[in-house]
CSV table of C-alpha atoms in Angstrom, one decimal:
chain,number,residue,atom,x,y,z
A,1,MET,CA,15.3,-18.8,-6.3
A,2,ASN,CA,17.2,-18.8,-2.8
A,3,TYR,CA,15.6,-16.2,-0.4
A,4,ALA,CA,18.3,-16.8,2.0
A,5,ARG,CA,21.1,-13.9,0.9
A,6,PHE,CA,17.7,-11.6,1.0
A,7,LEU,CA,16.9,-11.6,4.7
A,8,THR,CA,18.1,-10.0,7.7
A,9,ALA,CA,19.5,-12.0,10.5
A,10,VAL,CA,17.2,-11.1,12.4
A,11,SER,CA,14.0,-12.5,10.6
A,12,ALA,CA,16.4,-16.3,9.7
A,13,ALA,CA,16.1,-16.5,13.6
A,14,ARG,CA,12.8,-16.0,13.4
A,15,LYS,CA,11.2,-19.8,14.9
A,16,PRO,CA,7.3,-20.2,14.5
A,17,SER,CA,5.3,-19.5,17.8
A,18,PRO,CA,5.3,-23.4,19.3
A,19,ILE,CA,1.6,-22.0,20.9
A,20,ARG,CA,0.4,-20.5,18.2
A,21,ILE,CA,0.9,-23.4,16.2
A,22,LEU,CA,-1.1,-25.2,18.7
A,23,THR,CA,-4.2,-22.7,18.5
A,24,GLU,CA,-4.6,-23.6,14.3
A,25,LEU,CA,-4.1,-27.2,14.7
A,26,GLN,CA,-6.7,-26.4,17.5
A,27,GLN,CA,-8.8,-24.8,15.1
A,28,ARG,CA,-8.5,-26.7,12.3
A,29,SER,CA,-9.6,-29.9,14.8
A,30,PRO,CA,-12.9,-32.0,14.8
A,31,PRO,CA,-15.2,-30.2,18.3
A,32,SER,CA,-14.5,-33.9,19.4
A,33,LEU,CA,-10.9,-33.1,20.1
A,34,ILE,CA,-10.4,-32.2,24.1
A,35,SER,CA,-8.0,-29.3,24.4
A,36,LEU,CA,-6.4,-28.4,27.9
A,37,ALA,CA,-3.7,-26.8,25.4
A,38,GLY,CA,-5.0,-23.3,24.7
A,39,GLY,CA,-4.5,-19.8,26.9
A,40,ALA,CA,-7.5,-19.3,24.9
A,41,PRO,CA,-10.1,-16.8,27.4
A,42,ASN,CA,-13.4,-18.1,27.6
A,43,PRO,CA,-15.2,-16.9,25.6
A,44,ASN,CA,-18.4,-16.9,27.2
A,45,THR,CA,-17.4,-14.0,29.6
A,46,PHE,CA,-17.3,-11.7,26.5
A,47,PRO,CA,-20.2,-9.2,27.5
A,48,PHE,CA,-20.3,-8.7,23.3
A,49,GLN,CA,-23.1,-10.9,22.6
A,50,SER,CA,-24.3,-10.6,18.9
A,51,ALA,CA,-24.4,-7.8,16.0
A,52,SER,CA,-26.2,-6.9,13.1
A,53,ILE,CA,-24.4,-4.2,11.2
A,54,LYS,CA,-26.2,-2.7,8.0
A,55,VAL,CA,-24.4,-2.5,4.8
A,56,LYS,CA,-24.8,0.2,1.8
A,57,ASN,CA,-27.8,-0.5,-0.1
A,58,ARG,CA,-27.2,-4.2,0.5
A,59,ALA,CA,-28.5,-7.0,3.5
A,60,THR,CA,-27.3,-7.0,6.6
A,61,LEU,CA,-23.8,-8.9,8.1
A,62,THR,CA,-25.4,-10.8,11.5
A,63,PHE,CA,-22.8,-11.9,13.8
A,64,ASP,CA,-25.1,-14.8,15.9
A,65,GLU,CA,-23.5,-16.0,19.5
A,66,THR,CA,-21.7,-18.5,17.3
A,67,THR,CA,-19.6,-16.2,15.5
A,68,MET,CA,-19.5,-13.4,17.8
A,69,LYS,CA,-17.8,-15.9,19.9
A,70,ARG,CA,-15.8,-16.8,17.1
A,71,ALA,CA,-15.7,-13.0,15.8
A,72,LEU,CA,-14.0,-12.0,19.1
A,73,GLN,CA,-10.9,-15.0,19.3
A,74,TYR,CA,-7.4,-15.7,19.0
A,75,SER,CA,-7.5,-16.8,15.1
A,76,ALA,CA,-5.0,-17.8,13.2
A,77,SER,CA,-1.4,-15.7,11.9
A,78,ASN,CA,-1.8,-15.7,8.4
A,79,GLY,CA,-5.4,-14.3,8.0
A,80,VAL,CA,-9.2,-16.5,8.5
A,81,PRO,CA,-9.3,-18.9,6.1
A,82,GLU,CA,-12.4,-17.8,4.2
A,83,LEU,CA,-11.0,-14.3,3.8
A,84,LEU,CA,-8.4,-15.8,2.4
A,85,THR,CA,-9.5,-18.0,0.1
A,86,TRP,CA,-11.2,-15.1,-1.1
A,87,MET,CA,-9.1,-13.1,-2.0
A,88,LYS,CA,-6.6,-15.3,-3.6
A,89,ARG,CA,-8.4,-16.2,-5.7
A,90,LEU,CA,-8.9,-12.2,-6.6
A,91,GLN,CA,-5.6,-11.6,-6.8
A,92,GLU,CA,-5.2,-14.4,-9.2
A,93,ASP,CA,-8.6,-13.5,-11.1
A,94,LEU,CA,-6.9,-10.2,-11.5
A,95,HIS,CA,-2.6,-10.8,-11.9
A,96,ASN,CA,-3.1,-14.6,-13.0
A,97,PRO,CA,0.1,-14.5,-11.5
A,98,PRO,CA,3.3,-17.4,-13.7
A,99,THR,CA,4.5,-18.6,-10.1
A,100,GLN,CA,3.1,-19.4,-7.1
A,101,MET,CA,1.9,-17.6,-4.7
A,102,ASP,CA,1.3,-17.0,-1.0
A,103,MET,CA,-1.3,-14.7,0.8
A,104,CYS,CA,-1.4,-13.5,4.6
A,105,VAL,CA,-3.6,-10.9,6.5
A,106,THR,CA,-2.1,-7.4,7.4
A,107,THR,CA,-3.6,-5.1,10.2
A,108,GLY,CA,-3.4,-2.7,7.1
A,109,SER,CA,-0.7,-2.3,4.4
A,110,GLN,CA,1.6,-0.3,6.0
A,111,GLU,CA,2.1,-3.4,9.2
A,112,GLY,CA,2.6,-5.7,6.1
A,113,LEU,CA,5.5,-3.0,5.1
A,114,CYS,CA,7.0,-3.0,7.8
A,115,LYS,CA,7.6,-7.0,8.5
A,116,VAL,CA,8.7,-6.7,4.8
A,117,PHE,CA,10.9,-3.8,5.7
A,118,GLU,CA,12.2,-6.0,8.8
A,119,MET,CA,12.6,-8.8,7.0
A,120,LEU,CA,14.8,-7.3,4.1
A,121,VAL,CA,16.7,-4.2,5.2
A,122,ASN,CA,19.5,-4.5,7.2
A,123,PRO,CA,21.6,-1.3,8.4
A,124,GLY,CA,24.3,-0.2,5.4
A,125,ASP,CA,22.2,-1.5,3.0
A,126,ASN,CA,21.6,0.5,0.1
A,127,VAL,CA,18.2,-0.2,-1.0
A,128,LEU,CA,16.0,1.4,-4.0
A,129,LEU,CA,12.6,4.1,-4.5
A,130,ASP,CA,11.4,6.9,-6.0
A,131,ALA,CA,11.2,9.9,-4.1
A,132,PRO,CA,9.1,11.5,-4.2
A,133,THR,CA,7.6,9.3,-1.9
A,134,TYR,CA,4.9,7.5,1.1
A,135,SER,CA,5.6,9.6,4.2
A,136,GLY,CA,5.4,5.9,6.5
A,137,THR,CA,7.6,4.6,3.7
A,138,LEU,CA,10.3,6.8,5.2
A,139,ALA,CA,9.1,6.9,8.6
A,140,ALA,CA,9.6,2.1,8.2
A,141,LEU,CA,12.7,2.4,6.5
A,142,GLN,CA,14.8,5.4,7.5
A,143,PRO,CA,15.9,4.0,11.6
A,144,LEU,CA,16.6,0.6,9.6
A,145,GLY,CA,19.9,2.5,9.2
A,146,CYS,CA,20.0,2.1,5.2
A,147,ASN,CA,21.2,4.1,2.1
A,148,LEU,CA,18.5,5.0,0.6
A,149,ILE,CA,19.4,5.9,-3.0
A,150,ASN,CA,16.6,7.4,-5.0
A,151,VAL,CA,16.0,6.7,-8.4
A,152,PRO,CA,14.3,10.2,-10.5
A,153,SER,CA,10.8,10.0,-11.8
A,154,ASP,CA,8.1,11.6,-13.4
A,155,GLN,CA,4.3,11.6,-14.3
A,156,HIS,CA,4.3,8.2,-15.6
A,157,GLY,CA,6.5,7.1,-12.1
A,158,MET,CA,9.7,5.0,-12.1
A,159,ILE,CA,12.3,6.1,-15.3
A,160,PRO,CA,13.6,3.0,-16.0
A,161,ALA,CA,16.5,4.8,-17.7
A,162,ALA,CA,17.4,6.3,-14.6
A,163,LEU,CA,17.1,2.7,-12.9
A,164,LYS,CA,19.9,1.8,-15.2
A,165,GLU,CA,22.3,4.7,-13.8
A,166,ALA,CA,22.2,4.3,-10.5
A,167,LEU,CA,22.7,0.7,-10.7
A,168,SER,CA,25.6,0.9,-13.0
A,169,ARG,CA,28.0,1.1,-10.5
A,170,TRP,CA,27.4,-2.3,-9.8
A,171,ASP,CA,28.7,-5.4,-12.2
A,172,PRO,CA,25.5,-8.3,-12.5
A,173,SER,CA,27.8,-11.7,-12.8
A,174,GLU,CA,29.3,-10.0,-8.7
A,175,VAL,CA,25.9,-8.8,-7.3
A,176,GLN,CA,25.3,-12.5,-5.5
A,177,LYS,CA,29.4,-12.5,-4.3
A,178,PRO,CA,29.1,-11.8,-0.6
A,179,GLY,CA,30.1,-9.4,0.1
A,180,SER,CA,28.6,-6.9,-2.8
A,181,THR,CA,27.1,-3.8,-1.8
A,182,ALA,CA,24.3,-4.2,-5.1
A,183,PRO,CA,21.1,-2.7,-4.0
A,184,LYS,CA,18.5,-6.4,-3.1
A,185,VAL,CA,15.7,-4.6,-2.7
A,186,LEU,CA,13.2,-1.8,-4.8
A,187,TYR,CA,10.3,-0.3,-3.7
A,188,THR,CA,7.7,1.6,-5.8
A,189,ILE,CA,4.3,2.9,-5.2
A,190,PRO,CA,3.3,2.0,-9.1
A,191,ASN,CA,-0.3,3.4,-9.4
A,192,GLY,CA,-1.4,6.8,-8.1
A,193,GLY,CA,1.7,7.6,-6.2
A,194,ASN,CA,1.3,9.4,-3.1
A,195,PRO,CA,1.9,11.6,-2.8
A,196,THR,CA,2.7,13.2,-6.9
A,197,GLY,CA,-0.2,10.9,-8.4
A,198,ALA,CA,2.0,9.5,-11.3
A,199,SER,CA,1.1,5.9,-13.0
A,200,MET,CA,3.9,3.7,-14.2
A,201,THR,CA,2.9,2.8,-17.7
A,202,THR,CA,3.4,-1.4,-18.7
A,203,GLN,CA,6.5,-1.0,-20.4
A,204,ARG,CA,8.3,0.9,-17.7
A,205,LYS,CA,7.0,-1.3,-15.4
A,206,GLN,CA,7.9,-4.5,-17.7
A,207,GLU,CA,12.4,-2.7,-18.8
A,208,VAL,CA,12.1,-2.2,-14.2
A,209,TYR,CA,11.8,-5.6,-13.9
A,210,GLU,CA,14.4,-7.1,-16.7
A,211,LEU,CA,16.5,-4.6,-14.3
A,212,ALA,CA,15.6,-6.4,-10.9
A,213,ARG,CA,16.3,-9.6,-12.8
A,214,GLN,CA,19.6,-8.7,-14.4
A,215,TYR,CA,20.1,-7.4,-10.7
A,216,ASP,CA,19.5,-9.8,-9.5
A,217,MET,CA,17.1,-7.6,-6.4
A,218,LEU,CA,13.5,-8.1,-4.9
A,219,ILE,CA,10.6,-5.8,-6.3
A,220,ILE,CA,8.4,-4.5,-3.3
A,221,GLU,CA,5.0,-3.3,-5.4
A,222,ASP,CA,3.0,-1.5,-2.5
A,223,ASP,CA,-0.2,-0.7,-4.4
A,224,PRO,CA,-3.0,0.7,-1.8
A,225,TYR,CA,-4.5,2.5,-5.0
A,226,TYR,CA,-4.2,0.0,-7.5
A,227,PHE,CA,-8.9,-0.1,-7.6
A,228,LEU,CA,-8.7,3.8,-7.5
A,229,GLN,CA,-7.2,3.2,-10.9
A,230,PHE,CA,-9.6,6.1,-14.0
A,231,ASP,CA,-8.6,4.2,-16.8
A,232,LYS,CA,-9.6,0.9,-18.0
A,233,PRO,CA,-8.1,-0.8,-18.5
A,234,TRP,CA,-6.0,-1.3,-16.4
A,235,ALA,CA,-2.4,-1.3,-15.6
A,236,PRO,CA,-0.8,-5.0,-15.4
A,237,THR,CA,0.6,-5.1,-12.3
A,238,PHE,CA,4.6,-6.1,-11.4
A,239,LEU,CA,3.2,-9.6,-9.9
A,240,SER,CA,1.5,-10.4,-13.3
A,241,MET,CA,4.9,-10.4,-14.7
A,242,ASP,CA,6.4,-12.3,-12.1
A,243,VAL,CA,7.4,-15.5,-13.8
A,244,ASP,CA,10.7,-15.3,-11.1
A,245,GLY,CA,8.9,-15.0,-7.7
A,246,ARG,CA,10.7,-11.8,-7.1
A,247,ILE,CA,7.5,-9.3,-5.8
A,248,ILE,CA,6.3,-8.8,-3.1
A,249,ARG,CA,2.8,-7.4,-3.3
A,250,THR,CA,0.9,-5.1,-0.5
A,251,ASP,CA,-2.7,-4.6,-1.3
A,252,SER,CA,-4.8,-2.3,1.0
A,253,PHE,CA,-8.7,-2.3,2.0
A,254,SER,CA,-8.5,1.7,3.5
A,255,LYS,CA,-9.5,3.1,0.3
A,256,ILE,CA,-12.4,0.7,-0.8
A,257,LEU,CA,-13.9,-0.8,2.2
A,258,SER,CA,-12.4,0.9,5.2
A,259,SER,CA,-9.0,2.8,6.9
A,260,GLY,CA,-10.2,1.9,10.2
A,261,LEU,CA,-10.6,-1.3,9.7
A,262,ARG,CA,-6.9,-1.5,9.5
A,263,ILE,CA,-6.7,-4.6,6.8
A,264,GLY,CA,-4.2,-5.2,4.6
A,265,PHE,CA,-2.4,-7.8,2.4
A,266,VAL,CA,0.6,-9.2,1.3
A,267,THR,CA,1.0,-11.8,-1.9
A,268,GLY,CA,4.5,-13.0,-2.6
A,269,PRO,CA,7.0,-16.3,-2.6
A,270,LYS,CA,6.1,-18.6,0.3
A,271,PRO,CA,8.9,-18.3,1.5
A,272,LEU,CA,9.0,-14.6,2.3
A,273,VAL,CA,5.6,-14.2,3.0
A,274,ASP,CA,6.1,-17.4,5.9
A,275,ARG,CA,8.7,-14.9,7.4
A,276,VAL,CA,6.0,-12.5,7.8
A,277,VAL,CA,3.8,-14.6,9.7
A,278,LEU,CA,6.6,-15.5,12.1
A,279,HIS,CA,6.9,-11.7,12.4
A,280,ILE,CA,3.2,-10.9,13.2
A,281,GLN,CA,3.3,-14.1,15.4
A,282,ALA,CA,5.5,-12.4,17.6
A,283,SER,CA,4.4,-9.1,17.5
A,284,THR,CA,1.0,-8.8,16.5
A,285,MET,CA,-0.1,-12.6,17.1
A,286,HIS,CA,-2.7,-11.6,14.3
A,287,THR,CA,-5.0,-9.0,12.5
A,288,SER,CA,-8.9,-8.7,14.2
A,289,THR,CA,-10.3,-11.7,14.1
A,290,PHE,CA,-13.8,-9.3,14.0
A,291,THR,CA,-12.4,-7.0,11.2
A,292,GLN,CA,-11.7,-10.3,8.9
A,293,LEU,CA,-15.0,-11.9,9.5
A,294,MET,CA,-17.0,-8.4,8.6
A,295,VAL,CA,-15.2,-8.2,5.6
A,296,SER,CA,-15.4,-11.8,4.6
A,297,GLN,CA,-19.2,-12.2,4.9
A,298,LEU,CA,-19.5,-8.5,2.7
A,299,LEU,CA,-16.8,-10.0,0.5
A,300,HIS,CA,-19.1,-13.2,-0.1
A,301,SER,CA,-22.3,-11.6,0.3
A,302,TRP,CA,-21.9,-9.6,-3.1
A,303,GLY,CA,-19.3,-12.1,-4.5
A,304,GLN,CA,-16.5,-11.1,-7.4
A,305,GLU,CA,-19.4,-9.2,-9.8
A,306,GLY,CA,-20.4,-6.8,-6.8
A,307,PHE,CA,-16.9,-5.7,-5.5
A,308,LEU,CA,-16.1,-4.8,-8.2
A,309,GLN,CA,-18.7,-2.7,-8.8
A,310,HIS,CA,-18.7,-1.2,-6.1
A,311,ILE,CA,-14.9,-0.6,-6.7
A,312,ASP,CA,-16.4,1.4,-10.1
A,313,GLY,CA,-18.6,3.4,-7.6
A,314,LEU,CA,-15.9,4.4,-6.2
A,315,ILE,CA,-13.4,5.4,-9.5
A,316,GLU,CA,-16.8,7.2,-10.2
A,317,PHE,CA,-16.6,9.0,-7.1
A,318,TYR,CA,-12.5,9.9,-7.2
A,319,ARG,CA,-12.8,11.0,-10.5
A,320,LYS,CA,-15.0,13.8,-10.8
A,321,GLN,CA,-14.0,14.5,-7.3
A,322,ARG,CA,-10.2,15.1,-9.4
A,323,ASP,CA,-11.6,16.8,-12.6
A,324,ALA,CA,-13.5,19.0,-9.8
A,325,MET,CA,-10.0,20.0,-8.3
A,326,ILE,CA,-8.1,20.1,-12.0
A,327,SER,CA,-11.1,22.8,-13.0
A,328,SER,CA,-10.1,24.7,-9.7
A,329,ALA,CA,-6.2,24.4,-10.5
A,330,ASP,CA,-7.0,25.7,-13.9
A,331,LYS,CA,-9.2,28.1,-12.4
A,332,TRP,CA,-7.3,30.0,-9.9
A,333,LEU,CA,-3.2,28.4,-9.7
A,334,LYS,CA,-2.3,28.7,-13.7
A,335,ASP,CA,0.0,31.7,-13.2
A,336,VAL,CA,1.2,30.5,-10.1
A,337,ALA,CA,1.6,27.1,-10.4
A,338,GLU,CA,1.5,23.6,-12.6
A,339,TRP,CA,1.4,19.7,-11.8
A,340,HIS,CA,0.2,16.4,-14.3
A,341,THR,CA,-2.9,15.1,-14.2
A,342,PRO,CA,-3.4,12.5,-11.5
A,343,LEU,CA,-4.6,8.3,-13.5
A,344,ALA,CA,-5.2,7.3,-10.0
A,345,GLY,CA,-5.4,7.6,-6.9
A,346,MET,CA,-6.0,11.1,-4.1
A,347,PHE,CA,-3.6,12.9,-4.7
A,348,LEU,CA,-3.0,16.0,-6.7
A,349,TRP,CA,1.6,16.7,-6.7
A,350,ILE,CA,1.4,20.8,-7.6
A,351,LYS,CA,4.8,23.0,-8.3
A,352,LEU,CA,4.8,26.4,-7.1
A,353,LYS,CA,6.2,28.9,-9.3
A,354,GLY,CA,9.2,30.9,-7.9
A,355,ILE,CA,8.8,29.2,-4.4
A,356,ALA,CA,11.4,28.0,-3.7
A,357,ASP,CA,10.8,25.7,-0.4
A,358,SER,CA,6.4,25.3,0.0
A,359,GLN,CA,7.3,24.2,4.8
A,360,GLN,CA,7.4,28.3,5.8
A,361,LEU,CA,4.5,29.5,3.4
A,362,ILE,CA,2.3,26.5,4.3
A,363,MET,CA,3.1,25.3,7.9
A,364,GLN,CA,3.1,29.4,9.3
A,365,LYS,CA,1.0,31.1,7.1
A,366,ALA,CA,-1.0,29.1,5.5
A,367,LEU,CA,-3.2,28.5,8.1
A,368,GLU,CA,-3.1,32.4,7.6
A,369,LYS,CA,-5.0,32.4,5.3
A,370,GLU,CA,-7.1,28.9,6.8
A,371,VAL,CA,-6.6,26.7,3.6
A,372,LEU,CA,-4.2,23.3,4.3
A,373,LEU,CA,-1.8,21.3,2.2
A,374,VAL,CA,1.6,19.2,2.8
A,375,PRO,CA,4.1,20.6,1.8
A,376,GLY,CA,6.5,18.2,-0.1
A,377,GLY,CA,9.4,18.0,1.2
A,378,VAL,CA,8.3,15.9,4.1
A,379,PHE,CA,8.3,13.0,1.3
A,380,MET,CA,12.0,13.6,0.5
A,381,ILE,CA,14.8,11.1,1.6
A,382,ASN,CA,15.9,14.7,2.9
A,383,SER,CA,12.3,16.2,4.3
A,384,SER,CA,15.3,19.4,5.0
A,385,ASP,CA,15.8,20.5,1.8
A,386,PRO,CA,13.8,23.3,-0.4
A,387,CYS,CA,11.1,21.4,-1.6
A,388,PRO,CA,9.0,24.2,-4.2
A,389,TYR,CA,6.1,21.8,-4.0
A,390,VAL,CA,2.9,20.9,-2.1
A,391,ARG,CA,0.9,17.9,-2.4
A,392,ALA,CA,-3.1,17.6,-2.3
A,393,SER,CA,-6.1,15.3,-1.8
A,394,PHE,CA,-9.6,15.4,-3.4
A,395,SER,CA,-10.4,12.9,-1.5
A,396,LEU,CA,-12.6,15.0,1.2
A,397,SER,CA,-13.7,18.6,0.6
A,398,THR,CA,-17.0,19.1,-1.2
A,399,PRO,CA,-15.9,21.0,-4.9
A,400,GLU,CA,-16.4,24.7,-3.4
A,401,GLN,CA,-13.8,23.7,-0.7
A,402,MET,CA,-11.5,22.9,-3.4
A,403,ASP,CA,-11.8,26.1,-5.6
A,404,GLU,CA,-12.2,28.5,-2.3
A,405,ALA,CA,-9.1,26.4,-1.3
A,406,PHE,CA,-7.0,27.1,-4.4
A,407,ARG,CA,-8.6,30.6,-4.6
A,408,ARG,CA,-6.8,31.0,-0.9
A,409,LEU,CA,-3.4,29.3,-1.9
A,410,SER,CA,-3.4,31.5,-5.1
A,411,SER,CA,-2.9,34.6,-2.8
A,412,LEU,CA,-1.0,33.3,-0.6
A,413,ILE,CA,1.9,32.6,-3.8
A,414,LYS,CA,1.1,35.8,-5.5
A,415,GLU,CA,1.5,37.1,-1.5
A,416,ALA,CA,5.4,35.0,-1.8
A,417,LEU,CA,6.1,36.2,-4.6
């Protein structure tokens, strides 16, 4: 594929940082190299000497003085090599992408998303997504001055017939011509969508991918809840179907290892990943070397089998949490709300019956009742439109707290009616 037509002027203008190139060249060179080039501080002056990190049910991760010096120093903008190697192997084993892909580490998948959007979205561009969607995505896209086109969705994610309808105003044979206003980018969260909990079926993904081919679009597959799918086998990803090289995938360790470590990944065609890395060179420079080495040590000590065993434990925990929330919803909300049981993720998307807009109910009266949920409007393209939905998370609260929260919500809705 020729990616030139997809790039914004800002992204196309990015040039490699000579200093970053020298830094990475030096790190690959033998110890006999004498470098007077780098502007890195002398690690002997750093106050941190060593560290040991105890892992649950496992051995300790150890940073001796040599490792610590490396962990506290600048590193390659695309990521620490041994972490990248491990993750590339995992991606290949899980998704078996039919085209060659590249990968870089980002400071959480949010950084990856922001940089992908900046690379692809010009002011005035039409961008397709299935709202309600992650508020962080809307916060990143809306200042870019693009026109967000909502593709209707249900509990099985984006509806292909609705996507076809949205695209019908353009002629597929015209989309590559200069001046075409046809969308070049489609964004979706395919598993356990935030806030809806929706997960796309294999059939729908195949149909959406075929439409992307027909209209020559790139798909941003934002999949932070991939590892929190409650039922196996997991649905094939867009990446696993990508025969053309039109998928840019973002993954995150936030939900499965730690949200505070801020480690995510962008996977996709090398020309596009290279552009993201150029942006990293000019902004954050690289994700924390310390957290990358910490995670890399953990993954290498576990091996892929140990990592997937850890994932199985997470799935079991979150499945029980979901079941507890559904049980309490059945008990307290049956008469006043409706919902679909999520197959992945951390969220229950609840439609309040007889309530036109949940904003005032949640932001004022719910606080008085000491129960807090997220009003659905914040996940909509136009957040000021009335919205009868609320998002409840089952990740942190105990089953007892969820039960009491829904009891309070139930009485709140009944009072409002």
